[in-house]
CSV table of C-alpha atoms in Angstrom, one decimal:
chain,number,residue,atom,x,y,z
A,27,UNK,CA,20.2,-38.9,-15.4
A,28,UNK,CA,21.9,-39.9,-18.8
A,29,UNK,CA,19.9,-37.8,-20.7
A,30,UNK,CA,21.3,-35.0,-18.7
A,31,UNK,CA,25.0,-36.7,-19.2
A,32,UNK,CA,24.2,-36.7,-23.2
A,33,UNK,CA,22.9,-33.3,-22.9
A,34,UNK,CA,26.3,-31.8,-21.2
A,35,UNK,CA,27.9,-33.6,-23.9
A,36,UNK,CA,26.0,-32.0,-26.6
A,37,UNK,CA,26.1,-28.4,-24.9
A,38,UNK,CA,30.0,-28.6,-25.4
A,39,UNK,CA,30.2,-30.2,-29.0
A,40,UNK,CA,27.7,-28.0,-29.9
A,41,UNK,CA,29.9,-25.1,-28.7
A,42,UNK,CA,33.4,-26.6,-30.0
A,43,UNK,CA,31.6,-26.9,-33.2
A,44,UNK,CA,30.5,-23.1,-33.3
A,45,UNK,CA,34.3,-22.2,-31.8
A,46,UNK,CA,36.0,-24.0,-34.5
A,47,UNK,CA,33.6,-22.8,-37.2
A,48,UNK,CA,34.8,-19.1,-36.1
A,49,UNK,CA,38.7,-19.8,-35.8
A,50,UNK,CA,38.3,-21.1,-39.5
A,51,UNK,CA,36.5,-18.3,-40.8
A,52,UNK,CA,39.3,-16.3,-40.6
A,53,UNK,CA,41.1,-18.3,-42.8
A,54,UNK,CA,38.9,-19.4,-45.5
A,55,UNK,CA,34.9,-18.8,-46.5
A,56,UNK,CA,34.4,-22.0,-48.6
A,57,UNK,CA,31.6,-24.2,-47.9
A,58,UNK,CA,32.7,-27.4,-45.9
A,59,UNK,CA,36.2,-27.0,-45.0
A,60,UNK,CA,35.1,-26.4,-41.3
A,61,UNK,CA,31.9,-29.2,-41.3
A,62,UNK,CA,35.2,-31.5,-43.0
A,63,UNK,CA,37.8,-31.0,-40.8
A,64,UNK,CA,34.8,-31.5,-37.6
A,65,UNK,CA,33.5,-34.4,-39.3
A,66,UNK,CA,36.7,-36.5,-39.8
A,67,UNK,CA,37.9,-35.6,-36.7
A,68,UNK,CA,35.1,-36.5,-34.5
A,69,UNK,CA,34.8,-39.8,-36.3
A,70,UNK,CA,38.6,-40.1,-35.3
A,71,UNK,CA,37.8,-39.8,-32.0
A,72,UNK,CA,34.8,-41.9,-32.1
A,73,UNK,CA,36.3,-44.9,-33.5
A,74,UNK,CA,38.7,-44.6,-30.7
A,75,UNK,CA,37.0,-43.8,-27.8
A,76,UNK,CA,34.2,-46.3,-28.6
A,77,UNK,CA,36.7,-49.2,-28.8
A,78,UNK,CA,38.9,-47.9,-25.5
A,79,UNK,CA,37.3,-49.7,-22.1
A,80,UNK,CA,35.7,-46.3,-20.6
A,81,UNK,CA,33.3,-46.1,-18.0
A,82,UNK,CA,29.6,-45.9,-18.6
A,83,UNK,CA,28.7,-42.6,-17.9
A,84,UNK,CA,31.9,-41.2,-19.5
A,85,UNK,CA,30.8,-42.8,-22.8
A,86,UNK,CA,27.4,-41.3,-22.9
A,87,UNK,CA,28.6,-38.5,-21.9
A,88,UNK,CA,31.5,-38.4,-25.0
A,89,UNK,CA,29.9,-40.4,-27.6
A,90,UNK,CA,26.4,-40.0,-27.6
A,91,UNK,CA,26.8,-36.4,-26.6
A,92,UNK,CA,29.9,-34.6,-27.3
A,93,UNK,CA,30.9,-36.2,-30.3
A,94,UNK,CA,27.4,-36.7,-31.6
A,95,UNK,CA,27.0,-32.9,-31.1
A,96,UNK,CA,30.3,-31.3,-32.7
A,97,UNK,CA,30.1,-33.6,-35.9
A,98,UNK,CA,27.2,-32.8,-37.6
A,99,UNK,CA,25.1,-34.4,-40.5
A,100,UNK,CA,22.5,-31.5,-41.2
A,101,UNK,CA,25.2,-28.6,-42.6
A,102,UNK,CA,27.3,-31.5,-44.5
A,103,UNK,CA,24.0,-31.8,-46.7
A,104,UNK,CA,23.5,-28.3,-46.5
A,105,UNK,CA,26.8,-27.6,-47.9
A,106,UNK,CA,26.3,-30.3,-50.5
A,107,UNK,CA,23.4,-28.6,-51.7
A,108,UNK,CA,25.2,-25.0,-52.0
A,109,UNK,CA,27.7,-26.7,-54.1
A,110,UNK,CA,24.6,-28.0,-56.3
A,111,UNK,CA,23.0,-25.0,-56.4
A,112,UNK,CA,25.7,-23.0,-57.7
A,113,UNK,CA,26.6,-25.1,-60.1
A,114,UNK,CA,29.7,-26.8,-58.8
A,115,UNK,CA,29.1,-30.4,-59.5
A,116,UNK,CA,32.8,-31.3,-59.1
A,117,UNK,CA,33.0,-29.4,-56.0
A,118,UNK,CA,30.2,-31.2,-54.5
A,119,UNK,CA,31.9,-34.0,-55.2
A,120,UNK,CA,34.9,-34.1,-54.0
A,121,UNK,CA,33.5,-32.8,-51.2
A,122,UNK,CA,31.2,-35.7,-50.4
A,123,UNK,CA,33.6,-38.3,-51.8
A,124,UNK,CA,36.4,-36.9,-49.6
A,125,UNK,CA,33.9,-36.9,-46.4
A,126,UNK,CA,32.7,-40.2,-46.4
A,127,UNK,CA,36.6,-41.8,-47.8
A,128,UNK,CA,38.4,-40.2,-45.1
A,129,UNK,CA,35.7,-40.6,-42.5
A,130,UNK,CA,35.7,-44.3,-42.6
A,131,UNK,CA,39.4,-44.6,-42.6
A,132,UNK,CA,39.6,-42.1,-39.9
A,133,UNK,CA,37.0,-44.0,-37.6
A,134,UNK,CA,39.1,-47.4,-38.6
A,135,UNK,CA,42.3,-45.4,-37.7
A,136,UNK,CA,40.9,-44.6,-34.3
A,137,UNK,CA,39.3,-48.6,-33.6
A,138,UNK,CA,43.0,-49.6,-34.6
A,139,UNK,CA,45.1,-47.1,-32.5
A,140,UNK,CA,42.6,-48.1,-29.7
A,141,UNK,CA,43.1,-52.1,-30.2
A,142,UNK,CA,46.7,-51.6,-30.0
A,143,UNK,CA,47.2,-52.5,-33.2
A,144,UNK,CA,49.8,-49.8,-33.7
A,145,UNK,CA,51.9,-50.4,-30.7
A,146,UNK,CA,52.6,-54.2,-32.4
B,21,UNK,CA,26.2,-14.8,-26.4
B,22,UNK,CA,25.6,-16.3,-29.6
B,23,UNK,CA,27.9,-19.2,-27.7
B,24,UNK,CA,25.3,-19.8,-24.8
B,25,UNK,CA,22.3,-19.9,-27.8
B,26,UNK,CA,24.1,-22.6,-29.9
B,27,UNK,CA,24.9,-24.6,-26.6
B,28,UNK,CA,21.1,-24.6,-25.8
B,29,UNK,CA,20.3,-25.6,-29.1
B,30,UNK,CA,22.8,-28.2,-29.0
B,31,UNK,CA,21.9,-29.5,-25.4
B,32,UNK,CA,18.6,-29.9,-26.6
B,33,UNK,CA,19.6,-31.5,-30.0
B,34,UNK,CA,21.6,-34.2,-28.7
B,35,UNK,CA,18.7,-35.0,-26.2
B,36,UNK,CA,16.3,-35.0,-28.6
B,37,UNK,CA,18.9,-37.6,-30.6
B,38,UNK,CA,19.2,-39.9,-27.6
B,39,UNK,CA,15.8,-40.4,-27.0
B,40,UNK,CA,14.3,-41.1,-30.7
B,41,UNK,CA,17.0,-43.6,-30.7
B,42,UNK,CA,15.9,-45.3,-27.2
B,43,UNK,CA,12.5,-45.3,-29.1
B,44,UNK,CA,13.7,-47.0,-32.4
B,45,UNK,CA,15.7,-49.5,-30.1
B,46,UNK,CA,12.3,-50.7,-29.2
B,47,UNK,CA,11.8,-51.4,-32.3
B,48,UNK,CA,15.1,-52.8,-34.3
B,49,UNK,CA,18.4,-53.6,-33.1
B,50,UNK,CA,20.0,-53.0,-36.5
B,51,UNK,CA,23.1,-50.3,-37.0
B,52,UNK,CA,22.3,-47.4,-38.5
B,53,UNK,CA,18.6,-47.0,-39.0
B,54,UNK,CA,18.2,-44.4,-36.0
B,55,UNK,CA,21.0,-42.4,-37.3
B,56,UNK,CA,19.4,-42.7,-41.1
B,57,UNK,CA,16.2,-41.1,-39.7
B,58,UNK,CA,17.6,-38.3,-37.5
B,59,UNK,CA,20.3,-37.2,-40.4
B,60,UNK,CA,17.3,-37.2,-43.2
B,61,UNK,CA,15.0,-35.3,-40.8
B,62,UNK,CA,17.9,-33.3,-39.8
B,63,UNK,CA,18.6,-32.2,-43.6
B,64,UNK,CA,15.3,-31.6,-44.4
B,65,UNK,CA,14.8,-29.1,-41.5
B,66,UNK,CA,18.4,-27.4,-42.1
B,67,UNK,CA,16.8,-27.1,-45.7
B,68,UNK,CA,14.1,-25.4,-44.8
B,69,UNK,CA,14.7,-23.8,-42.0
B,70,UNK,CA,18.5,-21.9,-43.6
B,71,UNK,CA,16.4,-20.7,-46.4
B,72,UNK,CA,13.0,-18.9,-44.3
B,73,UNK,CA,13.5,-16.1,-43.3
B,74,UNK,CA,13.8,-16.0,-38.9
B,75,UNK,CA,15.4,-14.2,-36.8
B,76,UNK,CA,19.2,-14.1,-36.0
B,77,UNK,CA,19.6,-15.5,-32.5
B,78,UNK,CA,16.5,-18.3,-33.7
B,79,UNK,CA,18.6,-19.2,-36.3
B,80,UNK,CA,21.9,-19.9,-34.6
B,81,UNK,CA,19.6,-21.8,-31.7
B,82,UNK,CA,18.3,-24.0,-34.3
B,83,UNK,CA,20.3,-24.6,-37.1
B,84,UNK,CA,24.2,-24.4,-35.5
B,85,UNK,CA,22.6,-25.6,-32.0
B,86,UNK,CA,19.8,-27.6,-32.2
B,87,UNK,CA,19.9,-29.8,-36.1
B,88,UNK,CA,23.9,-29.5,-35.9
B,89,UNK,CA,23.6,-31.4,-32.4
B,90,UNK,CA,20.8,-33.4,-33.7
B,91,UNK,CA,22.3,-34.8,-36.3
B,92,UNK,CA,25.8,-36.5,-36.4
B,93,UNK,CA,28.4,-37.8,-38.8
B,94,UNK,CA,30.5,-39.8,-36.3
B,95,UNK,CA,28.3,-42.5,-35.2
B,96,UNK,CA,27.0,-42.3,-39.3
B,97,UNK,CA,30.7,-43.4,-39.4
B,98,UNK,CA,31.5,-45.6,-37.0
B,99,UNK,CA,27.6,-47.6,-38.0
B,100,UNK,CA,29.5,-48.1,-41.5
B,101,UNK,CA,32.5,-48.9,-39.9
B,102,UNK,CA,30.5,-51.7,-37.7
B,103,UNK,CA,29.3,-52.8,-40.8
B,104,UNK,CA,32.6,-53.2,-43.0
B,105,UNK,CA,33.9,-55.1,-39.8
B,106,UNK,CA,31.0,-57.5,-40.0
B,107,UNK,CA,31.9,-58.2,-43.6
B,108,UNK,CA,28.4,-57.0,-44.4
B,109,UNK,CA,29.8,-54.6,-47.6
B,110,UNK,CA,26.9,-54.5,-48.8
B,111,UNK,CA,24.8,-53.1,-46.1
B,112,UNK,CA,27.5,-50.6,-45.9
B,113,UNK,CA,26.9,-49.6,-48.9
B,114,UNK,CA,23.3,-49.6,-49.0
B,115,UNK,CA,23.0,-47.3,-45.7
B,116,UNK,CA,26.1,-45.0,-47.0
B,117,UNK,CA,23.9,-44.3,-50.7
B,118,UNK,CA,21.1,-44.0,-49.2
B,119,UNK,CA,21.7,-41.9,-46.3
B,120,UNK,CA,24.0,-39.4,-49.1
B,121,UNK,CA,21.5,-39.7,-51.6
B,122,UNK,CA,17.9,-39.5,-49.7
B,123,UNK,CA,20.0,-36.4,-47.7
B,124,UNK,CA,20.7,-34.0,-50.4
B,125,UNK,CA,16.8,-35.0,-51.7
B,126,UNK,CA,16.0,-34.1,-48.5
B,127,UNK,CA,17.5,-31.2,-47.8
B,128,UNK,CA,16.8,-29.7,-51.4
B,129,UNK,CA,12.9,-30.4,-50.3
B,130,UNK,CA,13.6,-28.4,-47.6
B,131,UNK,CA,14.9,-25.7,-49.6
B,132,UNK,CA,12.2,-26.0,-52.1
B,133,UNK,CA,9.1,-25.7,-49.9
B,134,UNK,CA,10.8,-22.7,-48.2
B,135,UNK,CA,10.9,-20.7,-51.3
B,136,UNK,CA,7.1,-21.6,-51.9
B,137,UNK,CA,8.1,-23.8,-55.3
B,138,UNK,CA,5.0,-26.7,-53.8
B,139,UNK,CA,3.0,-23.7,-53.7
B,140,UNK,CA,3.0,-22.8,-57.0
């Protein structure tokens, strides 16, 4: 049964992923602005949502599946790479430096606004 | 379409995740090394598999669906996250370097066996 629950989950952050991917392409074809802006943002929302008292089912369903499937590991190397390959050192980066900086923070961000410790 | 392909892939990626992780559990309780695996394995195949040539719905099944849903940068996040809360900066560390640096290895190996380079 929960791998059916993580395997909803996945089916739609698999799909938000792709959706998001497209809106973005309209406005920009640089590597890793889309894989940035999903990353960050699901590790917002996982700091949060792993913190908040949820039930069981609704966390598999969310963390282990939804969130695990929009944010995405496997293109931010890919992109990394790109950057490499064409030369762009500084690029690459930023990139990566800007990913992991702001990921953290973000997932701190989200274990803080879901402690409460915002509302002090 | 194309939307119903990537959600397979990702239904299937996310299930895949979830149960090599109930398999490492069996084996270590520690943060972190489950995601290290799936997001180096993840890389490797993205490398590979972006650079061979394969069809057009194949590839948005398995590289957008199945490795992006795979893999995942949110709970790489929050594990470093759990870490930094433990006071255990080094570990952090450690995993973050590693799972960076052994990526874009990874994923360039990928890239590099596609082209036929080990053949050579």
């Amino acid at each position: 049964m929960i791998y059916i629950i993580v395997g909803l989950g996945g089916t739609i952050g698999a799909i938000l992923r792709y959706l998001v991917g497209n809106i973005f392409k309209k406005f920009t074809e640089k590597h890793g602005i889309v894989t940035f802006f999903i990353n960050i943002t699901g590790s917002f929302l996982i700091g949060y949502f792993s913190t908040r008292q949820i039930p069981e089912e609704f966390r598999y369903f969310l963390i282990a599946g939804l969130l695990g499937g929009f944010t995405t590991y496997s293109t931010f190397m890919s992109d990394i790479v790109k950057y490499l390959r064409e030369r762009k050192h500084f690029e690459a980066f930023v990139y990566m430096f800007f990913s992991i900086f702001l990921g953290i923070i973000a997932a701190g961000l989200g274990i803080a606004l879901a402690n409460g410790i915002w509302k002090a």
